mmCIF file with all atom_site columns, C-alpha atoms in Angstrom:
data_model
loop_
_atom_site.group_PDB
_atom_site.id
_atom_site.type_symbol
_atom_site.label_atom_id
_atom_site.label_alt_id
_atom_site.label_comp_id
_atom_site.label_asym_id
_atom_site.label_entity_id
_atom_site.label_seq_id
_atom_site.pdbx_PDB_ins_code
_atom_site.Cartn_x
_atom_site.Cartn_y
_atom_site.Cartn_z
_atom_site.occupancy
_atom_site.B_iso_or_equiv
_atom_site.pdbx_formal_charge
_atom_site.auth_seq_id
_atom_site.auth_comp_id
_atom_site.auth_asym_id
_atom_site.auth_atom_id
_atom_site.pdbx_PDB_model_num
ATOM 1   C CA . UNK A 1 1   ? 75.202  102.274 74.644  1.00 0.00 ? 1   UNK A CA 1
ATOM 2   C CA . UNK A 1 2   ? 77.451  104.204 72.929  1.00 0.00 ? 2   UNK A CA 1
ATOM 3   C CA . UNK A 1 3   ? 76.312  107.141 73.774  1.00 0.00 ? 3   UNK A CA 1
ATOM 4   C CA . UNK A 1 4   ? 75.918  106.758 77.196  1.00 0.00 ? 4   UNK A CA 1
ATOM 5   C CA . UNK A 1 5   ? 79.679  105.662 76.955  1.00 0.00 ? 5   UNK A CA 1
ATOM 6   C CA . UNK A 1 6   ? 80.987  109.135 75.328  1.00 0.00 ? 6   UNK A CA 1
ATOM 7   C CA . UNK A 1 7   ? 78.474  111.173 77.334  1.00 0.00 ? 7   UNK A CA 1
ATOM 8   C CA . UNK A 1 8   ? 79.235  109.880 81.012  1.00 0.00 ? 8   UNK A CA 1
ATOM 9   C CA . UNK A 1 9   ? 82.891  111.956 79.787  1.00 0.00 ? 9   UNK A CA 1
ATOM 10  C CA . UNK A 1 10  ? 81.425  115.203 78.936  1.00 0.00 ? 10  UNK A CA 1
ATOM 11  C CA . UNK A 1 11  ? 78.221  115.820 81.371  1.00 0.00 ? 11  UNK A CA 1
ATOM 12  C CA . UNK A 1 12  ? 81.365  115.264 84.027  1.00 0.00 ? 12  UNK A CA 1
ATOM 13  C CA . UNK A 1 13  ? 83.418  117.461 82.738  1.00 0.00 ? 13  UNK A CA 1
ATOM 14  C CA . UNK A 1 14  ? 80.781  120.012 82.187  1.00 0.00 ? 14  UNK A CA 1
ATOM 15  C CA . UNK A 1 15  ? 79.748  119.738 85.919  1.00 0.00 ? 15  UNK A CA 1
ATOM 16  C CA . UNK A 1 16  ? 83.306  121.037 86.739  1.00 0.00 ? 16  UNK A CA 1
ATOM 17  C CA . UNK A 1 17  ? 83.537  123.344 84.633  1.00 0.00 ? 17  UNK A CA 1
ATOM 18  C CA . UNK A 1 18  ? 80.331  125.091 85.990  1.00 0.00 ? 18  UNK A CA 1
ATOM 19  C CA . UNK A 1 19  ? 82.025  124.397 89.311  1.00 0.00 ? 19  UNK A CA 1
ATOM 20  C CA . UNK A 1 20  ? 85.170  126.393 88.121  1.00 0.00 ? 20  UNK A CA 1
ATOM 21  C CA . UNK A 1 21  ? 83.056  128.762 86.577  1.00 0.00 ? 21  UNK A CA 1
ATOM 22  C CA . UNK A 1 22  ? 81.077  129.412 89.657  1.00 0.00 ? 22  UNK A CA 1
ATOM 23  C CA . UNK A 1 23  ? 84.348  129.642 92.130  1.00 0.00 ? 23  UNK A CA 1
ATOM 24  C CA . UNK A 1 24  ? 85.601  132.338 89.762  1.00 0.00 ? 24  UNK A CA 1
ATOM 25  C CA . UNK A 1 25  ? 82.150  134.363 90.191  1.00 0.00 ? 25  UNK A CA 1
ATOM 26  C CA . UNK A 1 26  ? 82.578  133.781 93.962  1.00 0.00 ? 26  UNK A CA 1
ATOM 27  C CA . UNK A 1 27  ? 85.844  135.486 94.117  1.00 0.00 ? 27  UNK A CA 1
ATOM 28  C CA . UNK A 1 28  ? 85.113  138.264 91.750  1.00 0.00 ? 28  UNK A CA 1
ATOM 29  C CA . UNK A 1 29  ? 82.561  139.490 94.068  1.00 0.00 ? 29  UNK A CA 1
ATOM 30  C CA . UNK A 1 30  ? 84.138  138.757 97.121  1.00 0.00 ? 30  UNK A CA 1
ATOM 31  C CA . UNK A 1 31  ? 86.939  141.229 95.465  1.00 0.00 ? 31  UNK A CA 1
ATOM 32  C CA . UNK A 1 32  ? 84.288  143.553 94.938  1.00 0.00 ? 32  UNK A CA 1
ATOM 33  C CA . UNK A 1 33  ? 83.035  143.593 98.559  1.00 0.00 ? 33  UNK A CA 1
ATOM 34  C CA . UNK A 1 34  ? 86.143  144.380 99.853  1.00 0.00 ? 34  UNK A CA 1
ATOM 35  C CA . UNK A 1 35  ? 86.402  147.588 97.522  1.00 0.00 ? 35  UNK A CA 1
ATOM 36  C CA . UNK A 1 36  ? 83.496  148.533 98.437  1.00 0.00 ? 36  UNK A CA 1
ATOM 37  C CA . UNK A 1 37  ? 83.970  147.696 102.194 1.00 0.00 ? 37  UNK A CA 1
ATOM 38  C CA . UNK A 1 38  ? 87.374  150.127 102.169 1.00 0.00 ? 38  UNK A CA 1
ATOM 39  C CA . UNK A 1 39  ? 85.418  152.944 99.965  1.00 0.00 ? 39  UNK A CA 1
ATOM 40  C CA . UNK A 1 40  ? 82.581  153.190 102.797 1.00 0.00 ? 40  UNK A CA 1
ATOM 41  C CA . UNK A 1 41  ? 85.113  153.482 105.247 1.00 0.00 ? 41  UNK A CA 1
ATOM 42  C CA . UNK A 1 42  ? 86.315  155.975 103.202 1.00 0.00 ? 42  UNK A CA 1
ATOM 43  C CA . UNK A 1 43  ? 83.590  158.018 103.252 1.00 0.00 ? 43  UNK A CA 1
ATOM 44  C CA . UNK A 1 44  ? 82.898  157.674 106.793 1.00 0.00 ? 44  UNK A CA 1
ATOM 45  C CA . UNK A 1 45  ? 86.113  159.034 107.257 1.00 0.00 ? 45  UNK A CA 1
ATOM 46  C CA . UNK A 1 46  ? 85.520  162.323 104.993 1.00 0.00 ? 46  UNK A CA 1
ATOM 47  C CA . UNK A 1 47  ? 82.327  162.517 106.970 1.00 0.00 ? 47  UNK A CA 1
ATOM 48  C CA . UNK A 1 48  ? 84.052  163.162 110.179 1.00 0.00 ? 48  UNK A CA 1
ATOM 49  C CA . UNK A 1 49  ? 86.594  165.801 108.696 1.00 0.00 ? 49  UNK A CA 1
ATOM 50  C CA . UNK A 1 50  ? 83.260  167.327 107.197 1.00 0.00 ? 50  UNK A CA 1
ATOM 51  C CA . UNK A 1 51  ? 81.660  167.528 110.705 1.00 0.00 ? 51  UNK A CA 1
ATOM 52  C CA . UNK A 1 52  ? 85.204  169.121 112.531 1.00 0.00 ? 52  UNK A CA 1
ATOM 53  C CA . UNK A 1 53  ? 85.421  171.940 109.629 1.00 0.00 ? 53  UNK A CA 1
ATOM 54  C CA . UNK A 1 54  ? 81.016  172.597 110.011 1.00 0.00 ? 54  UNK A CA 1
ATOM 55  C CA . UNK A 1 55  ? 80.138  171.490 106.712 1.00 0.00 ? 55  UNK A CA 1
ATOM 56  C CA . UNK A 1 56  ? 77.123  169.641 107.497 1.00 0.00 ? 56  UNK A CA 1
ATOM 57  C CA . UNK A 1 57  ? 75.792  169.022 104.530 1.00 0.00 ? 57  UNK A CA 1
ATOM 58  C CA . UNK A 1 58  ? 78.859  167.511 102.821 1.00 0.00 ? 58  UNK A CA 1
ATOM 59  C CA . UNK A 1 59  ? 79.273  164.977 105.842 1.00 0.00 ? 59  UNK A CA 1
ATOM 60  C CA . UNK A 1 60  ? 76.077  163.820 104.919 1.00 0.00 ? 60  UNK A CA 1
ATOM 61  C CA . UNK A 1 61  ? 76.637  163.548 101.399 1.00 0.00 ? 61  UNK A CA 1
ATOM 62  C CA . UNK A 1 62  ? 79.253  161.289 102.386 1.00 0.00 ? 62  UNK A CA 1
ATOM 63  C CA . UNK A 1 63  ? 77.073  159.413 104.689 1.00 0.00 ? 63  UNK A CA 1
ATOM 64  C CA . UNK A 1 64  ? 74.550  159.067 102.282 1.00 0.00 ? 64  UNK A CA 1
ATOM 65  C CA . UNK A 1 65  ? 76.973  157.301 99.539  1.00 0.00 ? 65  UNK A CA 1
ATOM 66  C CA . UNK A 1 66  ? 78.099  155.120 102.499 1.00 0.00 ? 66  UNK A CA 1
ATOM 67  C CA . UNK A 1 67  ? 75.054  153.845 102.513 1.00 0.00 ? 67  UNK A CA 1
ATOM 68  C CA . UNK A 1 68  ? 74.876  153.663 98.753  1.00 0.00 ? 68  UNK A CA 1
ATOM 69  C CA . UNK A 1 69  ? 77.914  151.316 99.487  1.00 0.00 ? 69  UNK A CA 1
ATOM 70  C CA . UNK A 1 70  ? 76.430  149.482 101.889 1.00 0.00 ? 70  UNK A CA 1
ATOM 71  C CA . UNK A 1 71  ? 73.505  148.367 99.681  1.00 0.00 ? 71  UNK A CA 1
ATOM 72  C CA . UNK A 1 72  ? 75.554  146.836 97.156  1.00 0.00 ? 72  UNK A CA 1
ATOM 73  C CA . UNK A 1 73  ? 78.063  145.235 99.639  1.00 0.00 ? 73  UNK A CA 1
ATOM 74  C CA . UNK A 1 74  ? 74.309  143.537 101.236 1.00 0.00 ? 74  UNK A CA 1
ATOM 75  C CA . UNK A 1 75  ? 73.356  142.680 97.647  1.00 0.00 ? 75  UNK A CA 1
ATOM 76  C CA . UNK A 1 76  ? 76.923  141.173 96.718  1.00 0.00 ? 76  UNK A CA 1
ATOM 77  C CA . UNK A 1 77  ? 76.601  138.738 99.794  1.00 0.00 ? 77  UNK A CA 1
ATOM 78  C CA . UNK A 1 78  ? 73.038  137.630 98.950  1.00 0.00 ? 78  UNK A CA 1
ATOM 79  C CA . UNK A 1 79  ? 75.023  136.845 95.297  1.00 0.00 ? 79  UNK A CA 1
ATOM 80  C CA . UNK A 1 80  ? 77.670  134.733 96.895  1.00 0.00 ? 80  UNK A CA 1
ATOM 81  C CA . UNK A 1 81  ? 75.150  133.141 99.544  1.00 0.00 ? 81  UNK A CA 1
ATOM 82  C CA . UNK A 1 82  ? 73.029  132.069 96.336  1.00 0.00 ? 82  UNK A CA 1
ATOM 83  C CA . UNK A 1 83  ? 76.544  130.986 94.476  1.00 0.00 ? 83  UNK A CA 1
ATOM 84  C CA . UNK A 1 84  ? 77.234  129.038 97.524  1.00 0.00 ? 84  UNK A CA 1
ATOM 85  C CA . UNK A 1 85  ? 74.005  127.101 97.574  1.00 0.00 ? 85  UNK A CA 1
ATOM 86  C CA . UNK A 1 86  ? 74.595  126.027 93.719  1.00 0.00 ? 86  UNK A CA 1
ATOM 87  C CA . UNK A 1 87  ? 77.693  124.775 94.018  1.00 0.00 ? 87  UNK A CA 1
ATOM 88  C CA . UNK A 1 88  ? 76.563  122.542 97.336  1.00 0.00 ? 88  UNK A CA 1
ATOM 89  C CA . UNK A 1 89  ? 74.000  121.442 94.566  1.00 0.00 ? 89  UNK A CA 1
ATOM 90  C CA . UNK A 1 90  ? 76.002  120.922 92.035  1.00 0.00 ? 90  UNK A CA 1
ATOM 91  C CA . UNK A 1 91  ? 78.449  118.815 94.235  1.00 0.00 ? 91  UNK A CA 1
ATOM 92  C CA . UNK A 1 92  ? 75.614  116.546 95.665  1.00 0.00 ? 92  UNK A CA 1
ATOM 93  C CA . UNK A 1 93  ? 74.356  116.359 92.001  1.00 0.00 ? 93  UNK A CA 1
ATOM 94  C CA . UNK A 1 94  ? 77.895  115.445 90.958  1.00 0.00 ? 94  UNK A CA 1
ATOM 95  C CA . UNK A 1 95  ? 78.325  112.926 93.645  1.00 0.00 ? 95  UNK A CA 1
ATOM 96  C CA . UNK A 1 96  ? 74.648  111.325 92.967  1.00 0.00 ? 96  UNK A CA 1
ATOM 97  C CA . UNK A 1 97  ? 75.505  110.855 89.349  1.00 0.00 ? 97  UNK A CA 1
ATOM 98  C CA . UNK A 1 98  ? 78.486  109.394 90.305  1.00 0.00 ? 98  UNK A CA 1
ATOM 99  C CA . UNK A 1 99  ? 77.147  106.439 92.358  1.00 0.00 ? 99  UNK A CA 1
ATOM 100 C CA . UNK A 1 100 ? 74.346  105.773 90.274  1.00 0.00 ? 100 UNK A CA 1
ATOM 101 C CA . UNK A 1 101 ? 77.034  105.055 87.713  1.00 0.00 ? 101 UNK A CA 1
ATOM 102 C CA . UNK A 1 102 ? 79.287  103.265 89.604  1.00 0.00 ? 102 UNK A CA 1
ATOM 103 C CA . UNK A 1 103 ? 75.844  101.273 90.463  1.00 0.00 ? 103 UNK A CA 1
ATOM 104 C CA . UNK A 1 104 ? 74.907  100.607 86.787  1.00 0.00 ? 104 UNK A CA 1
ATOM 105 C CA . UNK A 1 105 ? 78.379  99.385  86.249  1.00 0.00 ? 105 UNK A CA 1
ATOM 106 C CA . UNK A 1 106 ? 78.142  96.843  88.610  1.00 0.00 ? 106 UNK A CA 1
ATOM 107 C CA . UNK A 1 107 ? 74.849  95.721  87.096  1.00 0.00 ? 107 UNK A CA 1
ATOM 108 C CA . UNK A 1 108 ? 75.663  95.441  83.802  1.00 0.00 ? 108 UNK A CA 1
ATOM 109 C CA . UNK A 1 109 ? 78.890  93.342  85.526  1.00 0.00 ? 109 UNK A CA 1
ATOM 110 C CA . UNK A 1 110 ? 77.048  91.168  86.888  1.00 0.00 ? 110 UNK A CA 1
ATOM 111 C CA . UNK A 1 111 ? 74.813  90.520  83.652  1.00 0.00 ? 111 UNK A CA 1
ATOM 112 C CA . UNK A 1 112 ? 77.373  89.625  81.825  1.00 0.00 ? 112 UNK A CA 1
ATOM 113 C CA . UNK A 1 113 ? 78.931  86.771  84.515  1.00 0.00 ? 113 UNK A CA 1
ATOM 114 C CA . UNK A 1 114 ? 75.470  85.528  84.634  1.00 0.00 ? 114 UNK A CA 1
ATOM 115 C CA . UNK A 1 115 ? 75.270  85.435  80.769  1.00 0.00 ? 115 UNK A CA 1
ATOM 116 C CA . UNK A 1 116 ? 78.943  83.751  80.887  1.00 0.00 ? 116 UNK A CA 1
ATOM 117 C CA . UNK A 1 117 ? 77.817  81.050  83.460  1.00 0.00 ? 117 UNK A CA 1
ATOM 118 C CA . UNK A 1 118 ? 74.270  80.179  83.588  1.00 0.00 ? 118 UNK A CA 1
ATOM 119 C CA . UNK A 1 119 ? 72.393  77.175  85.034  1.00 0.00 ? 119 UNK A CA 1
ATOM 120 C CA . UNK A 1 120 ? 72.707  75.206  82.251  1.00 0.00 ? 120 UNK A CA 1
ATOM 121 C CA . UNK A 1 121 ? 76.495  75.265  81.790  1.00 0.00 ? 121 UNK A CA 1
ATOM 122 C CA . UNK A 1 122 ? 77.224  74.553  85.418  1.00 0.00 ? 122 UNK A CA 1
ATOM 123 C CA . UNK A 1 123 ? 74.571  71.829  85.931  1.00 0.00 ? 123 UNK A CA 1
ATOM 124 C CA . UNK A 1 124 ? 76.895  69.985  83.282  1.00 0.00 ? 124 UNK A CA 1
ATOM 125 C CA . UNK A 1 125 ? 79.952  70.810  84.044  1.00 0.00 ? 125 UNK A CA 1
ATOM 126 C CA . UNK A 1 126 ? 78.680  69.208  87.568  1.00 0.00 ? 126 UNK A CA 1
ATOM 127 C CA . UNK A 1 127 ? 77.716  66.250  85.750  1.00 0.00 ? 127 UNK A CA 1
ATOM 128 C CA . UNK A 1 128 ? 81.222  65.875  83.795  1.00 0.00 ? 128 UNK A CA 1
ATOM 129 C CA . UNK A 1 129 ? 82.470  66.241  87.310  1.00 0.00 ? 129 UNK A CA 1
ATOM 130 C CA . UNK A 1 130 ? 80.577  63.590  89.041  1.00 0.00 ? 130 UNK A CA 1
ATOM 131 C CA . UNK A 1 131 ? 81.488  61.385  85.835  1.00 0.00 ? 131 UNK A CA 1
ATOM 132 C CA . UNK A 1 132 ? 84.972  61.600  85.741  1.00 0.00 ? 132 UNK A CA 1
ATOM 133 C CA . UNK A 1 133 ? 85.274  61.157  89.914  1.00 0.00 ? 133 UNK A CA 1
ATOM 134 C CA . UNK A 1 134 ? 83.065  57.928  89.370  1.00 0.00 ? 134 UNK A CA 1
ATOM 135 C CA . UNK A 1 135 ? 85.360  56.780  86.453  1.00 0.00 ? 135 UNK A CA 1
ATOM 136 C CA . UNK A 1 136 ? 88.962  58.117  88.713  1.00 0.00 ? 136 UNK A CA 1
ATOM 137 C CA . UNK A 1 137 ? 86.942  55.105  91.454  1.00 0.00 ? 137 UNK A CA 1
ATOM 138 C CA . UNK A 1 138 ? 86.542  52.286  89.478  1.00 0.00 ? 138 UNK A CA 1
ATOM 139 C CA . UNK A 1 139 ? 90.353  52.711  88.087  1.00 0.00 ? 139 UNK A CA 1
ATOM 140 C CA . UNK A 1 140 ? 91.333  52.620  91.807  1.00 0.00 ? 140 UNK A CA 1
ATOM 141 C CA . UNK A 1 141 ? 89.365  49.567  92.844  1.00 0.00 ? 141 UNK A CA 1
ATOM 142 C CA . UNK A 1 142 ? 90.224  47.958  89.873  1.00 0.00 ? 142 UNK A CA 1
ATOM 143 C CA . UNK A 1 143 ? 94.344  48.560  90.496  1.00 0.00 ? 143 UNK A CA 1
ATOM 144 C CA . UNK A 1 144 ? 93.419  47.334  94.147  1.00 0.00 ? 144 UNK A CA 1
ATOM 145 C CA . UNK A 1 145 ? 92.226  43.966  92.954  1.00 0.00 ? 145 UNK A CA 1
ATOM 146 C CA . UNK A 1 146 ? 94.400  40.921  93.837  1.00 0.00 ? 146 UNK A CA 1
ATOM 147 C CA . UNK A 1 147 ? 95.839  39.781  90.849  1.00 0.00 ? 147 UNK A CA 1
ATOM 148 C CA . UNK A 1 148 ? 97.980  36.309  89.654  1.00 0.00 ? 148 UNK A CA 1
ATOM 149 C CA . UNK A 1 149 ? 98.824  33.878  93.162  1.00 0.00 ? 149 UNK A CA 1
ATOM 150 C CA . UNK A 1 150 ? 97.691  36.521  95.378  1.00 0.00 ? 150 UNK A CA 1
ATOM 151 C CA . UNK A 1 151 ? 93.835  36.173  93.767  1.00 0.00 ? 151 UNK A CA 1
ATOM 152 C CA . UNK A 1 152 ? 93.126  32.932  95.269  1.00 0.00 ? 152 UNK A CA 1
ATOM 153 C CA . UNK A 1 153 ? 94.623  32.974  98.543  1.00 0.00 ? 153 UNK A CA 1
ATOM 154 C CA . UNK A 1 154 ? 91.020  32.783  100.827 1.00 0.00 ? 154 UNK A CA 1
ATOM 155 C CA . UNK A 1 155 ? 90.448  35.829  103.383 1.00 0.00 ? 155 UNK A CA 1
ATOM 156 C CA . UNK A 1 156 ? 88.391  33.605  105.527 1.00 0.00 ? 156 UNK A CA 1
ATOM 157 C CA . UNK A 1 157 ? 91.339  31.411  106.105 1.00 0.00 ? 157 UNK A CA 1
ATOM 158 C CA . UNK A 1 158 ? 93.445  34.276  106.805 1.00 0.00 ? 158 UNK A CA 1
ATOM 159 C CA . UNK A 1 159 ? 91.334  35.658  108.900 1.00 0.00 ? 159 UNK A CA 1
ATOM 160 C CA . UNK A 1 160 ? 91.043  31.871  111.341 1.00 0.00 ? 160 UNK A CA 1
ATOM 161 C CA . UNK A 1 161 ? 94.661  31.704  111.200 1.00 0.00 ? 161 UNK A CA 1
ATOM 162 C CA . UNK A 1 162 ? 95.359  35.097  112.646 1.00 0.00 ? 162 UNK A CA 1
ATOM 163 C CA . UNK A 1 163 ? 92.965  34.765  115.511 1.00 0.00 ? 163 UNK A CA 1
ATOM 164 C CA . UNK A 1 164 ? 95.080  31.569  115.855 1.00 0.00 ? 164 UNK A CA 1
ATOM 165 C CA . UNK A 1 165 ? 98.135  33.470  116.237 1.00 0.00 ? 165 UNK A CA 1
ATOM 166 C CA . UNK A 1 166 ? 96.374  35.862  118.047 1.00 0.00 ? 166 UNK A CA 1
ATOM 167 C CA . UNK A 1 167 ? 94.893  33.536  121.032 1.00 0.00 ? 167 UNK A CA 1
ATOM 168 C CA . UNK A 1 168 ? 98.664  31.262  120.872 1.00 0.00 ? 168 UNK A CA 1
ATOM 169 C CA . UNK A 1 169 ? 99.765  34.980  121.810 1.00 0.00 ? 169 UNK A CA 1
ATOM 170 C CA . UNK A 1 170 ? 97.546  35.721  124.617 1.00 0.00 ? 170 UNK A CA 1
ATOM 171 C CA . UNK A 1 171 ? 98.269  32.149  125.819 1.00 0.00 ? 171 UNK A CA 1
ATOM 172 C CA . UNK A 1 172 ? 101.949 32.843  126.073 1.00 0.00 ? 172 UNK A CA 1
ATOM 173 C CA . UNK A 1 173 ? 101.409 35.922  127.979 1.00 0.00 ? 173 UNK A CA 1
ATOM 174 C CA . UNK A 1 174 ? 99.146  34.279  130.321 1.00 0.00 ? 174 UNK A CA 1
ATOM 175 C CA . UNK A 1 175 ? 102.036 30.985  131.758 1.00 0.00 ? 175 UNK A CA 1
ATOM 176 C CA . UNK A 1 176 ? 105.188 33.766  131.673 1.00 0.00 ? 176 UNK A CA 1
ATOM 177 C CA . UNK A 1 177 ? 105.387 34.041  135.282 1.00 0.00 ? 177 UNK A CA 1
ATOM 178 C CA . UNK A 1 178 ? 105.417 37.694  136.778 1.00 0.00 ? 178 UNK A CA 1
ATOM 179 C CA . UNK A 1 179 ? 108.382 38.866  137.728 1.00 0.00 ? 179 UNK A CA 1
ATOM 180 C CA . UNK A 1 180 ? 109.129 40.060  141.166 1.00 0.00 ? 180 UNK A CA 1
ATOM 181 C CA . UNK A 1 181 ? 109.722 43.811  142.370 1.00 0.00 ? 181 UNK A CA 1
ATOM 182 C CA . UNK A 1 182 ? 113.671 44.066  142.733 1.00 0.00 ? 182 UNK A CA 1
ATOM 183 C CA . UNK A 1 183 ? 114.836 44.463  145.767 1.00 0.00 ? 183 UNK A CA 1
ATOM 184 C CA . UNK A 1 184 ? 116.015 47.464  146.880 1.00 0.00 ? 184 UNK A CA 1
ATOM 185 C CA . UNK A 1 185 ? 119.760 48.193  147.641 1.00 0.00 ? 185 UNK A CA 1
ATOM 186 C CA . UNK A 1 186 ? 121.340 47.859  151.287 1.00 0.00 ? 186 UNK A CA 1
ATOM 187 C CA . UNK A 1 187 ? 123.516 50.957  151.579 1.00 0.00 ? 187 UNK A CA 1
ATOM 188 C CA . UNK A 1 188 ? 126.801 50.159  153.675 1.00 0.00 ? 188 UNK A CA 1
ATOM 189 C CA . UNK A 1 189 ? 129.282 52.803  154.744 1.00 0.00 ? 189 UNK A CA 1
ATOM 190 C CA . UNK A 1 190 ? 132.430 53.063  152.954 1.00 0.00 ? 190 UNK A CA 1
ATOM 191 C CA . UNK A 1 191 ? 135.599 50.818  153.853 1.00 0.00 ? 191 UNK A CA 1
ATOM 192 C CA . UNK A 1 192 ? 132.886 48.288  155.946 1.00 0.00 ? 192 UNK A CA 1
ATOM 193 C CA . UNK A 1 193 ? 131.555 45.600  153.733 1.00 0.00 ? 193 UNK A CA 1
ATOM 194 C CA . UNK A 1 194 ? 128.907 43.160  155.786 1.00 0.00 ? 194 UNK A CA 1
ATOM 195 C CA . UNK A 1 195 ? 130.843 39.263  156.015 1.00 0.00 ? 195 UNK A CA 1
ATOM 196 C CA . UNK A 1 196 ? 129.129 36.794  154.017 1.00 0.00 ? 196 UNK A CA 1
ATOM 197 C CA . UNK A 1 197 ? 128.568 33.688  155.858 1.00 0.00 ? 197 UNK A CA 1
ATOM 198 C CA . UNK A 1 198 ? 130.287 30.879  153.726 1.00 0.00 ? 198 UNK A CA 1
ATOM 199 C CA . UNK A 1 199 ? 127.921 28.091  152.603 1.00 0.00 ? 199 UNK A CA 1
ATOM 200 C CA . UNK A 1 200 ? 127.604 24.953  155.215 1.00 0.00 ? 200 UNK A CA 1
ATOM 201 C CA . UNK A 1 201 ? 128.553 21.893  153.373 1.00 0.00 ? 201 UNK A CA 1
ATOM 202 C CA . UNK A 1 202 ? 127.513 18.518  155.135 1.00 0.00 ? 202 UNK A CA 1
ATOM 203 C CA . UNK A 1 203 ? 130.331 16.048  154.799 1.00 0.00 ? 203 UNK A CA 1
ATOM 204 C CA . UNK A 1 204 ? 129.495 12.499  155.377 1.00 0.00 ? 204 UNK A CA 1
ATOM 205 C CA . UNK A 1 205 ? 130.819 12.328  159.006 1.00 0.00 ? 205 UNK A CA 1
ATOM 206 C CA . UNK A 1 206 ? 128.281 14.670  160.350 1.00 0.00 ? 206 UNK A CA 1
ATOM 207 C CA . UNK A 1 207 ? 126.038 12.856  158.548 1.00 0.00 ? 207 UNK A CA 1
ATOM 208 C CA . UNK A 1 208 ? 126.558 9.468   160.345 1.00 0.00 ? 208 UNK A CA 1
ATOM 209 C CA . UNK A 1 209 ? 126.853 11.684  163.746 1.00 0.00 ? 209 UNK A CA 1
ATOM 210 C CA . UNK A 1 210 ? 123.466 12.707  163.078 1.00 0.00 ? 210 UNK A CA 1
ATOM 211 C CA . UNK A 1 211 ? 122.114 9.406   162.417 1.00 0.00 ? 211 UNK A CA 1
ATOM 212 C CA . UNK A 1 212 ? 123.479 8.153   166.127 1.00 0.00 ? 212 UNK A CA 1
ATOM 213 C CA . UNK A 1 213 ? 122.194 10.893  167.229 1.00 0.00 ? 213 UNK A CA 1
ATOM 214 C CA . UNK A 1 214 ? 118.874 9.911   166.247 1.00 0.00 ? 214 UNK A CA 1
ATOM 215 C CA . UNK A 1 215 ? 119.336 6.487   166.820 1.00 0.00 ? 215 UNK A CA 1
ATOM 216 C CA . UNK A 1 216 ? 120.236 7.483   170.579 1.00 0.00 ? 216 UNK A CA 1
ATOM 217 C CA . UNK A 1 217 ? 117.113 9.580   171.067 1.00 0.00 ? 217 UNK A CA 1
ATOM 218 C CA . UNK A 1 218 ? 115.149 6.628   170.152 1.00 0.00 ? 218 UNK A CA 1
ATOM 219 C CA . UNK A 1 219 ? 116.525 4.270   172.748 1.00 0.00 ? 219 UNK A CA 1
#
């Protein structure tokens, strides 16, 4: 375990250090391939003057070491296209051991939580749970229990005497007689109010004129 612990340090940091080693390479010889880029256009160059002055066979001794130049500038490039390809290896190596880590991590995780909780612990923890809710009930029901004068009052006679309130309500209801839709109001125009005819009282006079009256009719 140990060792995996220290090591998972140093095969990183070797990985980029072969990385840094092999970006150095690349730009040593892409250095190189410029040099020798600029020294065959050099010699191209001498290779025309050659030609103008008629020395023939010193323009192509120049071409010839152009070439020369050439040859190494092809091999440099199949060097950095093979560079290339290892560090794109490296990388994806890099990145694979990464995850695989990162995976083994979260296993081990994990086997330790299930170490910490298993089966047996929580199936009695459960239990204690269940226990202690049963015991929290029977306190309640037990501090809901009638106690002292309230203990032997009888619910069924509670329960006839409030349907006996209950119907003596309904009862009620049923002989208040319903009450009539007001009527609604007589608009009058301003500064006109309607004359109230004055209540007819029936003295005794026209009482006794109504009696001969009748008395009259009859003869």
């Amino acid at each position: 375990m140990f060792s995996r612990i220290f090591g998972k340090p140093k095969e990183e940091t070797n990985a980029l250090t072969s990385i840094e080693k092999l970006n150095e390479t690349l730009e040593m010889l892409e250095k190189k391939e410029k040099v020798l880029q600029k020294k065959a256009s050099a010699e191209v160059e001498k290779a025309k003057e050659f030609t103008r002055a008629k020395n023939k066979r010193a323009a192509i001794q120049c071409l010839k070491r152009k070439r020369l130049y050439e040859q190494q500038i092809e091999q440099l490039g199949n060097f950095q296209l093979r560079i290339h390809d290892q560090m794109i290896m490296l990388e994806g190596a890099k990145a694979t051991t990464e995850t695989v880590d990162a995976l083994r991590t979260g296993a081990a995780a994990m086997k330790s939580m299930q170490k910490a909780t298993n089966i047996d612990d929580v199936d009695k923890t459960m239990d204690e749970i269940n226990e202690q809710t049963e015991n929290m009930k029977q306190i309640q029901e037990a501090l809901a229990t009638p106690i002292g004068a309230a203990a032997d009052f009888d619910e069924d006679e509670l329960e006839a005497e409030l349907e006996e309130l209950e119907e003596a309500e309904l009862e009620e209801q049923l002989l208040q007689p319903a009450t009539s839709a007001p009527a609604a109001p007589v608009r009058v125009p301003t500064g006109k109010q309607p004359a109230r005819p004055a209540p007819k009282q029936q003295t005794e006079e026209e009482d006794e004129l109504a009696a001969l009256r009748a008395e009259m009719a009859l003869s």
